[in-house]
Amino acid sequence: MSARTTAQSRERWYRILEGSAPVLGFLFAMLVMLVVVELIGESPSRAISAIVRFSFSQAGIAYIFSQAMPLIIAGAANAVAFQGGIFNIGVEGQYLFGALCAGVAGAYLSLPTYLHIPVVIIAGMLGGMLWVLLPAFLKVYKGVHEVISTIMMNQVASALVLYLVLGPFNGVRGQSLNLRTPFLKDTAVFPSLHDVINSITRLFGYEFPRYVAVDFSWLISALVIIGTWYLLTRTALGLKIRWVGQNPHAATYAGVDVRKTIFTTMMISGAIAGLVGLQSVAYISKYFTPNIARGLGFTGLAIALLARNNPIGVVFAGLLFSFLNRAGYGLQLYTRVPNSLIGAISGLMILSVVVIDQLLRRYVRNLRRKEVGQNV
Amino acid sequence: MCPVAETKEAPLIELRGITKVFPGVVANDDISITLRKGEIHALVGENGAGKTTLMKILYGEYKPDKGEIRVKGQPVRITGPSVAISHGIGMVHQHFMLVPGLTVLENIILGSEPAKGGVLDTAEARKKIEAIMAANAMPVDLDVDVEKLPVGLQQRVEILKLLYRGAETLILDEPTAVLTPQETNELFKTLRALKEQGKGIIFISHKLDEVIEIADRITVVRRGRIVGELPVQEATKAKIAEMMVGKPVLMEIPVPEVNVGDEVLTLEDVTFVEDGVKKLDGITLTVRSGEIYGVAGVEGNGQEELLKVVSGEYRPTSGKVMFGKQAVNSLDPLRRRRLGLGHIPADRQKQGLFINMPLYINAVVGWQWQDRFSRRGILNYKNMRTTAKEVVEKYDVRTPSVEVPANALSGGNQQKFIVGREISFDPTLLVAAYPTRGVDIGATEFIYRQLLEEKSRGKAVLLVSADLDELLTLSDRIGVLYRGRIVKEFSREEVTPEKIGFYMLGGREE
């Protein structure tokens, strides 16, 4: 019994060691950033104080959390796909099209609130799924690599939403340069969650200001994270997804229908991706516009990578990226350091996380084998 | 321990009092061995006995905690493989280190390319390699893609690589594990030629027949210690096996008499065509309950396709596959598993395990659909852990816990784990593909017993193997597979290795 518990505690220590790559990578990247700041001729301490001042003010913290929500959803969409061995570069196009669908459902349908909001959410998910359907079919039946097909679908999405918003779903009819769909009906607009959230955070002496989006999409993000975590770690489907992702040969041997599983994985990823744009459409602007924030899908790839495809990790990685965004603006505003440095540092961070991760894994593997006392 | 005879010339390699401790395990405990010029010295022992650790110390991949290495009488410090090769020590690993896409010549010179004024001078290298090939009777076409070569020739390329770098001591780590009997014979010819030229060879193996055939001296290691060293003249299989395991091993496993029952697996005229090639060509065979049907043949004659047609991964192009009286042509692997198919796969790492996942998950691979592991789509980890612990305990899998990933286990233990897993689910038909490949003698005997036990319990076993001894020991009937056809079927009574060999190589009845 005691032998087993020490084995288990050692195993836990190994897991912690294996999991510490993101932290080490972050620290390394920050260190490099300070060196670069020094080289630019700005004082590192000023840079740090600029970041801290701008990011950890009341507004700063609120924005970091609020703007992390779409990032977290995008990260989860990518993480699920990665777990199933799928490289879903198309989250970008999927959320664009999903956001359009949500915007259209919110603007054109007339429903009571308790139906309208779920319908908007489902429309977003269906839009995302529709946009991954073709790549999924091509992958499963023709062996077309999803990276190629989803990238192409991203382009198609950009063009199509532009056409649709200029044409059938135009909400401005030439009266404004701001191309958009009609405003959402009041019944479709996400409720604010300020009161709920603040009643909790007030205990810690903090309140989210009204001008920052604290809305229904927070709940959606939470559900997405809990849902993907549960799916991947607790369900038979999740196990199949991970098996196919790790080793399709062994999955076939075990009797898993690999093609069906890949198809399912892509659909789930697309459905989650379809939720990314909802905060913008259903709360902030209350319409869909082709000028909606782009690139969240790609940031989602980085987030999933940083989180090593762990849904819980995605929350932290999403917050981190949101913080980095904010930090970039802080640097730009208060120092002579350009905002783009943060982009480079994010890249460096991902790179060093990947490298450190591999090094740690090898180290732990050797430790394990030595422990077993076998031919290493 | 036998005293080492003093010779005038200092031995090629001398290991003195090598000790290496890993946390919790003494991998090598005061090991001393010598290797003389023109000698083949076999190192035998079970998995985890410390052979590989010792060789890695000699090759510079590990640093010994204690002890000394001498090369030709001079004490040396070997800090890495490049230092080892500079002292004339080369190692052929179990898994070859060749670069696919490069030719044989390029592979051989890779890392020590001859250059003239900065330009690659392959003519020089070619001459040198051809001289080595001629001297040792080991021809290889230098200009083909190394990937296109059969395994036996790839291994030859590995040996050439070492000779090209001037190795005088060759360490071969289980070189025959991947070879057919014919390729093994070729390898032995090469080794004898190398010996004639005064090279020293350390030969690591579990296969005692081969050790006795090729070695001059045999050193047996058990649990990190040398239990004995003997000249080959004094060695018998039973004696070595007993030294290895520490207790007498029954080499002749009694084969139980079992009443053969109904047909469990039937293949009727099964043909499988892939890319226009008939991989299986009209195969008809039956396996009955209480019977082990062995499939012999040189690898690549349709074994893989036969296994996949039975497991359900491939659908036959024509013909009929039946479990009992039920046609299963259209059933996928999962449905066949539900009908009671157990499957020890040909490639344990690629097929049989998810090597990065913990053992408790690997314990249910292929059986994950059972109610006790997932009910209404929700996994039951508790039952998985219980099952994993049962397999680990019952089948003597050496692991600190069921929480570790499968890649923390040695190959032999991975195999025991898979065999245990498949048998513990009590299949009606057990497909066993190369069940003891790369597995030591203790584990091999254990696996044989398990397979025979299955037979006694009235199960049907389809055994595909490249090891003739294994087939002869276990099978009630043996079919010889040649170019996708069962060209001959033998009963246990009439079969001899020579007869099988004749048909394996494409011989025909007069």
Short mmCIF file of N, CA, C and O in Angstrom, two decimals, chain B residues 105 108 122-143 160 164:
data_model
loop_
_atom_site.label_atom_id
_atom_site.label_comp_id
_atom_site.label_asym_id
_atom_site.label_seq_id
_atom_site.Cartn_x
_atom_site.Cartn_y
_atom_site.Cartn_z
N LEU B 105 25.15 3.86 -49.94
CA LEU B 105 26.47 4.51 -49.85
C LEU B 105 26.38 5.77 -48.98
O LEU B 105 27.20 5.97 -48.09
N ILE B 108 26.15 4.98 -45.37
CA ILE B 108 27.38 4.48 -44.75
C ILE B 108 28.35 5.63 -44.46
O ILE B 108 28.96 5.69 -43.39
N THR B 122 33.10 10.56 -53.26
CA THR B 122 32.47 9.26 -53.01
C THR B 122 33.25 8.12 -53.64
O THR B 122 33.13 6.98 -53.20
N ALA B 123 34.02 8.42 -54.68
CA ALA B 123 34.75 7.34 -55.35
C ALA B 123 35.68 6.63 -54.36
O ALA B 123 35.70 5.40 -54.28
N GLU B 124 36.37 7.44 -53.59
CA GLU B 124 37.28 6.92 -52.57
C GLU B 124 36.51 6.02 -51.60
O GLU B 124 36.88 4.87 -51.34
N ALA B 125 35.39 6.57 -51.09
CA ALA B 125 34.59 5.83 -50.11
C ALA B 125 34.08 4.54 -50.72
O ALA B 125 34.10 3.49 -50.09
N ARG B 126 33.62 4.63 -51.95
CA ARG B 126 33.08 3.45 -52.62
C ARG B 126 34.12 2.34 -52.67
O ARG B 126 33.85 1.19 -52.36
N LYS B 127 35.35 2.74 -53.01
CA LYS B 127 36.43 1.76 -53.11
C LYS B 127 36.63 1.08 -51.75
O LYS B 127 36.72 -0.14 -51.65
N LYS B 128 36.68 1.92 -50.74
CA LYS B 128 36.93 1.40 -49.40
C LYS B 128 35.81 0.44 -48.96
O LYS B 128 36.06 -0.64 -48.45
N ILE B 129 34.56 0.85 -49.22
CA ILE B 129 33.43 0.02 -48.81
C ILE B 129 33.42 -1.29 -49.59
O ILE B 129 33.18 -2.37 -49.03
N GLU B 130 33.72 -1.19 -50.89
CA GLU B 130 33.71 -2.41 -51.68
C GLU B 130 34.76 -3.39 -51.19
O GLU B 130 34.55 -4.60 -51.18
N ALA B 131 35.89 -2.84 -50.75
CA ALA B 131 36.94 -3.71 -50.20
C ALA B 131 36.43 -4.40 -48.93
O ALA B 131 36.62 -5.61 -48.74
N ILE B 132 35.75 -3.64 -48.09
CA ILE B 132 35.22 -4.24 -46.86
C ILE B 132 34.19 -5.31 -47.19
O ILE B 132 34.20 -6.41 -46.62
N MET B 133 33.32 -5.03 -48.16
CA MET B 133 32.29 -5.99 -48.52
C MET B 133 32.90 -7.27 -49.06
O MET B 133 32.48 -8.37 -48.74
N ALA B 134 33.94 -7.11 -49.89
CA ALA B 134 34.56 -8.28 -50.48
C ALA B 134 35.24 -9.12 -49.40
O ALA B 134 35.14 -10.35 -49.39
N ALA B 135 35.91 -8.44 -48.47
CA ALA B 135 36.66 -9.17 -47.44
C ALA B 135 35.74 -9.97 -46.53
O ALA B 135 36.13 -10.99 -45.98
N ASN B 136 34.51 -9.50 -46.36
CA ASN B 136 33.62 -10.17 -45.41
C ASN B 136 32.45 -10.89 -46.06
O ASN B 136 31.54 -11.32 -45.37
N ALA B 137 32.48 -10.97 -47.38
CA ALA B 137 31.40 -11.63 -48.09
C ALA B 137 30.05 -11.06 -47.68
O ALA B 137 29.15 -11.78 -47.28
N MET B 138 29.95 -9.74 -47.71
CA MET B 138 28.66 -9.14 -47.37
C MET B 138 28.25 -8.09 -48.40
O MET B 138 28.24 -6.89 -48.11
N PRO B 139 27.89 -8.56 -49.59
CA PRO B 139 27.57 -7.62 -50.65
C PRO B 139 26.24 -6.90 -50.42
O PRO B 139 25.30 -7.49 -49.92
N VAL B 140 26.23 -5.61 -50.77
CA VAL B 140 24.98 -4.83 -50.80
C VAL B 140 25.10 -3.91 -52.01
O VAL B 140 26.19 -3.42 -52.31
N ASP B 141 23.99 -3.69 -52.68
CA ASP B 141 23.98 -2.71 -53.76
C ASP B 141 24.07 -1.32 -53.13
O ASP B 141 23.21 -0.92 -52.37
N LEU B 142 25.13 -0.59 -53.47
CA LEU B 142 25.38 0.67 -52.78
C LEU B 142 24.49 1.81 -53.25
O LEU B 142 24.42 2.85 -52.62
N ASP B 143 23.82 1.63 -54.38
CA ASP B 143 23.14 2.78 -54.98
C ASP B 143 21.63 2.74 -54.86
O ASP B 143 20.93 3.55 -55.46
N LEU B 160 28.19 -2.43 -41.93
CA LEU B 160 29.17 -1.79 -42.84
C LEU B 160 29.53 -0.40 -42.35
O LEU B 160 30.68 0.02 -42.44
N TYR B 164 33.29 0.63 -41.75
CA TYR B 164 33.82 1.75 -42.51
C TYR B 164 34.52 2.75 -41.58
O TYR B 164 35.50 3.39 -41.93
#
